[in-house]
mmCIF file of C-alpha atoms in Angstrom:
data_model
loop_
_atom_site.group_PDB
_atom_site.id
_atom_site.type_symbol
_atom_site.label_atom_id
_atom_site.label_comp_id
_atom_site.label_asym_id
_atom_site.label_seq_id
_atom_site.Cartn_x
_atom_site.Cartn_y
_atom_site.Cartn_z
ATOM 1 C CA MET H 1 -119.697 95.690 5.116
ATOM 2 C CA SER H 2 -121.934 93.177 6.828
ATOM 3 C CA HIS H 3 -121.833 91.740 10.285
ATOM 4 C CA THR H 4 -119.701 88.807 11.443
ATOM 5 C CA GLY H 5 -122.593 86.683 12.674
ATOM 6 C CA SER H 6 -121.005 86.390 16.098
ATOM 7 C CA GLY H 7 -123.162 88.822 18.033
ATOM 8 C CA THR H 8 -124.882 88.350 21.361
ATOM 9 C CA VAL H 9 -128.669 88.473 21.501
ATOM 10 C CA ARG H 10 -129.805 91.296 23.759
ATOM 11 C CA PRO H 11 -133.361 91.836 25.037
ATOM 12 C CA ILE H 12 -135.604 94.132 23.014
ATOM 13 C CA THR H 13 -136.737 97.267 24.860
ATOM 14 C CA VAL H 14 -140.492 97.793 24.824
ATOM 15 C CA VAL H 15 -142.660 100.908 24.542
ATOM 16 C CA GLY H 16 -142.558 102.852 27.805
ATOM 17 C CA ASN H 17 -138.801 102.423 28.299
ATOM 18 C CA PRO H 18 -137.331 105.962 28.370
ATOM 19 C CA VAL H 19 -134.480 105.072 25.971
ATOM 20 C CA LEU H 20 -137.077 104.686 23.200
ATOM 21 C CA HIS H 21 -138.617 108.101 23.749
ATOM 22 C CA HIS H 22 -135.591 110.417 23.531
ATOM 23 C CA PRO H 23 -133.272 111.259 20.623
ATOM 24 C CA CYS H 24 -130.113 109.145 20.539
ATOM 25 C CA ALA H 25 -126.582 110.541 20.717
ATOM 26 C CA PRO H 26 -124.327 110.527 17.658
ATOM 27 C CA VAL H 27 -121.635 107.862 17.461
ATOM 28 C CA GLU H 28 -118.230 109.479 17.951
ATOM 29 C CA LYS H 29 -115.904 106.452 17.992
ATOM 30 C CA PHE H 30 -115.741 104.062 15.068
ATOM 31 C CA ASP H 31 -114.012 101.265 16.947
ATOM 32 C CA GLU H 32 -114.286 97.616 17.965
ATOM 33 C CA GLU H 33 -116.991 98.496 20.489
ATOM 34 C CA LEU H 34 -119.148 99.844 17.647
ATOM 35 C CA ALA H 35 -118.485 96.707 15.576
ATOM 36 C CA THR H 36 -119.557 94.550 18.542
ATOM 37 C CA LEU H 37 -122.711 96.634 18.998
ATOM 38 C CA ILE H 38 -123.610 96.176 15.318
ATOM 39 C CA ASP H 39 -123.034 92.404 15.568
ATOM 40 C CA ASP H 40 -125.226 92.284 18.691
ATOM 41 C CA MET H 41 -127.906 94.308 16.907
ATOM 42 C CA PHE H 42 -127.994 91.877 13.978
ATOM 43 C CA ALA H 43 -128.137 88.879 16.349
ATOM 44 C CA SER H 44 -130.940 90.506 18.350
ATOM 45 C CA MET H 45 -132.887 91.479 15.221
ATOM 46 C CA TYR H 46 -132.676 87.962 13.776
ATOM 47 C CA ALA H 47 -133.616 86.340 17.108
ATOM 48 C CA ALA H 48 -136.701 88.578 17.299
ATOM 49 C CA GLU H 49 -137.528 87.889 13.621
ATOM 50 C CA GLY H 50 -137.334 91.576 12.716
ATOM 51 C CA VAL H 51 -136.273 93.307 9.500
ATOM 52 C CA GLY H 52 -134.654 96.335 11.147
ATOM 53 C CA LEU H 53 -133.394 97.340 14.571
ATOM 54 C CA ALA H 54 -132.240 100.626 16.082
ATOM 55 C CA ALA H 55 -129.642 100.649 18.869
ATOM 56 C CA ASN H 56 -132.095 102.077 21.398
ATOM 57 C CA GLN H 57 -134.271 98.997 20.858
ATOM 58 C CA ILE H 58 -131.601 97.068 22.767
ATOM 59 C CA GLY H 59 -131.133 99.850 25.299
ATOM 60 C CA VAL H 60 -128.186 101.674 23.678
ATOM 61 C CA ALA H 61 -128.902 105.372 23.056
ATOM 62 C CA LEU H 62 -126.634 105.744 20.005
ATOM 63 C CA ARG H 63 -127.534 106.677 16.417
ATOM 64 C CA VAL H 64 -127.097 103.297 14.701
ATOM 65 C CA PHE H 65 -129.517 100.973 12.955
ATOM 66 C CA VAL H 66 -129.231 97.648 11.137
ATOM 67 C CA TYR H 67 -131.503 96.093 8.540
ATOM 68 C CA ASP H 68 -132.148 92.912 6.585
ATOM 69 C CA CYS H 69 -135.184 93.871 4.575
ATOM 70 C CA HIS H 70 -136.600 93.313 1.107
ATOM 71 C CA ASP H 71 -138.052 95.951 -1.157
ATOM 72 C CA ASP H 72 -141.264 95.561 -3.140
ATOM 73 C CA ASP H 73 -139.305 93.981 -6.013
ATOM 74 C CA GLY H 74 -138.057 91.195 -3.722
ATOM 75 C CA VAL H 75 -134.465 92.499 -3.581
ATOM 76 C CA GLN H 76 -132.925 91.841 -0.156
ATOM 77 C CA HIS H 77 -131.010 94.719 1.474
ATOM 78 C CA VAL H 78 -128.667 93.979 4.396
ATOM 79 C CA GLY H 79 -126.557 96.553 6.186
ATOM 80 C CA HIS H 80 -126.184 99.165 8.861
ATOM 81 C CA VAL H 81 -126.069 102.952 9.060
ATOM 82 C CA VAL H 82 -124.221 104.940 11.718
ATOM 83 C CA ASN H 83 -125.391 108.511 12.423
ATOM 84 C CA PRO H 84 -128.135 108.291 9.790
ATOM 85 C CA VAL H 85 -129.872 111.332 8.370
ATOM 86 C CA LEU H 86 -133.151 110.773 6.557
ATOM 87 C CA ALA H 87 -133.316 113.077 3.531
ATOM 88 C CA GLU H 88 -136.273 115.389 3.118
ATOM 89 C CA LEU H 89 -137.923 114.376 -0.143
ATOM 90 C CA PRO H 90 -139.009 116.894 -2.765
ATOM 91 C CA PRO H 91 -142.807 117.046 -3.149
ATOM 92 C CA ASP H 92 -142.743 115.132 -6.452
ATOM 93 C CA ARG H 93 -141.113 112.114 -4.694
ATOM 94 C CA ARG H 94 -143.624 111.976 -1.813
ATOM 95 C CA HIS H 95 -145.938 109.216 -2.990
ATOM 96 C CA LEU H 96 -147.532 107.805 0.137
ATOM 97 C CA ASP H 97 -147.992 104.124 0.874
ATOM 98 C CA ASP H 98 -150.391 103.339 3.723
ATOM 99 C CA SER H 99 -149.338 99.751 4.390
ATOM 100 C CA ALA H 100 -149.480 98.191 7.843
ATOM 101 C CA GLU H 101 -146.483 98.709 10.089
ATOM 102 C CA GLY H 102 -145.317 96.918 13.215
ATOM 103 C CA CYS H 103 -142.415 97.197 15.626
ATOM 104 C CA LEU H 104 -140.390 94.840 17.813
ATOM 105 C CA SER H 105 -140.726 97.421 20.617
ATOM 106 C CA VAL H 106 -144.534 97.362 20.277
ATOM 107 C CA PRO H 107 -144.813 93.559 20.168
ATOM 108 C CA GLY H 108 -147.780 92.076 18.348
ATOM 109 C CA PRO H 109 -150.118 94.522 16.645
ATOM 110 C CA HIS H 110 -149.683 96.245 13.298
ATOM 111 C CA HIS H 111 -151.426 99.364 12.039
ATOM 112 C CA GLU H 112 -151.697 101.202 8.736
ATOM 113 C CA LEU H 113 -149.398 104.213 8.548
ATOM 114 C CA ALA H 114 -148.861 106.446 5.517
ATOM 115 C CA ARG H 115 -145.189 106.914 4.645
ATOM 116 C CA PRO H 116 -143.405 107.908 1.433
ATOM 117 C CA ASP H 117 -142.661 104.881 -0.767
ATOM 118 C CA TYR H 118 -139.108 106.135 -1.356
ATOM 119 C CA ALA H 119 -136.424 107.050 1.187
ATOM 120 C CA VAL H 120 -132.786 108.134 1.184
ATOM 121 C CA VAL H 121 -130.585 107.882 4.266
ATOM 122 C CA THR H 122 -127.028 109.187 4.469
ATOM 123 C CA GLY H 123 -124.595 108.272 7.208
ATOM 124 C CA PHE H 124 -121.499 106.183 7.782
ATOM 125 C CA ASN H 125 -120.460 102.551 7.879
ATOM 126 C CA LEU H 126 -118.668 101.101 10.899
ATOM 127 C CA LYS H 127 -115.313 102.235 9.469
ATOM 128 C CA GLY H 128 -116.526 105.840 9.408
ATOM 129 C CA GLU H 129 -116.827 105.939 5.612
ATOM 130 C CA PRO H 130 -119.752 107.941 4.175
ATOM 131 C CA ILE H 131 -122.628 105.888 2.738
ATOM 132 C CA THR H 132 -125.976 106.552 1.111
ATOM 133 C CA VAL H 133 -128.803 104.015 1.270
ATOM 134 C CA GLU H 134 -131.870 104.358 -0.958
ATOM 135 C CA GLY H 135 -134.995 102.288 -0.624
ATOM 136 C CA THR H 136 -138.372 101.838 -2.233
ATOM 137 C CA GLY H 137 -141.574 100.258 -0.965
ATOM 138 C CA TYR H 138 -141.199 98.108 2.132
ATOM 139 C CA PHE H 139 -137.471 98.889 2.412
ATOM 140 C CA ALA H 140 -138.217 102.643 2.302
ATOM 141 C CA ARG H 141 -140.652 102.093 5.188
ATOM 142 C CA CYS H 142 -137.920 100.256 7.124
ATOM 143 C CA LEU H 143 -135.389 103.079 6.624
ATOM 144 C CA GLN H 144 -137.909 105.678 7.812
ATOM 145 C CA HIS H 145 -139.070 103.540 10.760
ATOM 146 C CA GLU H 146 -135.516 102.953 12.047
ATOM 147 C CA SER H 147 -134.592 106.625 11.552
ATOM 148 C CA ASP H 148 -137.648 107.574 13.622
ATOM 149 C CA HIS H 149 -136.450 105.316 16.452
ATOM 150 C CA LEU H 150 -133.168 107.206 16.677
ATOM 151 C CA ASN H 151 -135.115 110.455 17.002
ATOM 152 C CA GLY H 152 -137.064 109.021 19.947
ATOM 153 C CA GLN H 153 -140.210 108.299 17.964
ATOM 154 C CA LEU H 154 -142.130 105.037 17.593
ATOM 155 C CA TYR H 155 -144.490 104.361 14.703
ATOM 156 C CA ILE H 156 -147.428 104.600 17.113
ATOM 157 C CA ASP H 157 -146.426 108.213 17.829
ATOM 158 C CA ARG H 158 -147.448 108.999 14.231
ATOM 159 C CA LEU H 159 -150.960 107.591 14.768
ATOM 160 C CA SER H 160 -153.984 109.440 16.119
ATOM 161 C CA LYS H 161 -154.491 109.242 19.897
ATOM 162 C CA ARG H 162 -157.345 106.779 19.420
ATOM 163 C CA GLN H 163 -155.344 104.565 17.030
ATOM 164 C CA ARG H 164 -152.352 104.619 19.386
ATOM 165 C CA LYS H 165 -154.570 103.695 22.353
ATOM 166 C CA ASN H 166 -156.084 100.803 20.363
ATOM 167 C CA VAL H 167 -152.652 99.497 19.303
ATOM 168 C CA LEU H 168 -151.364 99.604 22.892
ATOM 169 C CA ALA H 169 -154.508 97.847 24.170
ATOM 170 C CA GLU H 170 -154.082 95.171 21.487
ATOM 171 C CA MET H 171 -150.408 94.757 22.466
ATOM 172 C CA GLU H 172 -151.380 94.261 26.122
ATOM 173 C CA ARG H 173 -154.119 91.783 25.182
ATOM 174 C CA MET H 174 -151.735 89.782 22.980
ATOM 175 C CA GLN H 175 -149.044 89.746 25.684
ATOM 176 C CA ALA H 176 -151.592 88.570 28.282
ATOM 177 C CA GLU H 177 -152.728 85.766 25.956
ATOM 178 C CA LYS H 178 -149.119 84.749 25.346
ATOM 179 C CA ALA H 179 -148.376 84.745 29.092
ATOM 180 C CA ALA H 180 -151.517 82.701 29.815
ATOM 181 C CA ALA H 181 -150.623 80.194 27.097
ATOM 182 C CA ALA H 182 -147.124 79.833 28.559
ATOM 183 C CA LYS H 183 -148.607 79.010 31.991
ATOM 184 C CA THR H 184 -151.057 76.426 30.639
ATOM 185 C CA PRO H 185 -149.556 72.930 30.864
ATOM 186 C CA ALA H 186 -149.473 71.009 27.610
ATOM 187 C CA THR H 187 -151.991 68.193 27.470
ATOM 188 C CA ALA H 188 -150.835 64.728 26.552
ATOM 189 C CA GLU H 189 -152.634 63.036 23.715
#
């Protein structure tokens, strides 16, 4: 089941906001309020030009994420998972990919982060029906990244202290440049 396309764009929470740094609560009611949240999450993700979004990234501490993400074969995957559980992979399936990763809640910089190139998430759809989502490549990274969010972890929490510090400094520099550019009046030609 996909979203209705009628959601409201909500602001993205940014690193430092406590809702991003604590595990989210399980969804207990599969009702219209959940459907509205999922629609709002899709609208917010698309407005921010993201490929995945966890509920706590719009300030809601519930275990839900949405995605519209391609895999390495170019296949587009669109959906949501309620109360997701990321499966522990057997050692023979743990082939690491160290591609760059970014996050709407850490706006701007990207950094290489090794993650398995295959992921399986189980959970429920908005009707409360069990689902399993499997992903490879970039989509596997998305599933793992969004699952981390719901456990109160950002991708930068998986980096070394020095790498994390550099990413946060780069984020601040990029935000300052963006703010300065917004204040500079456009010149007429």
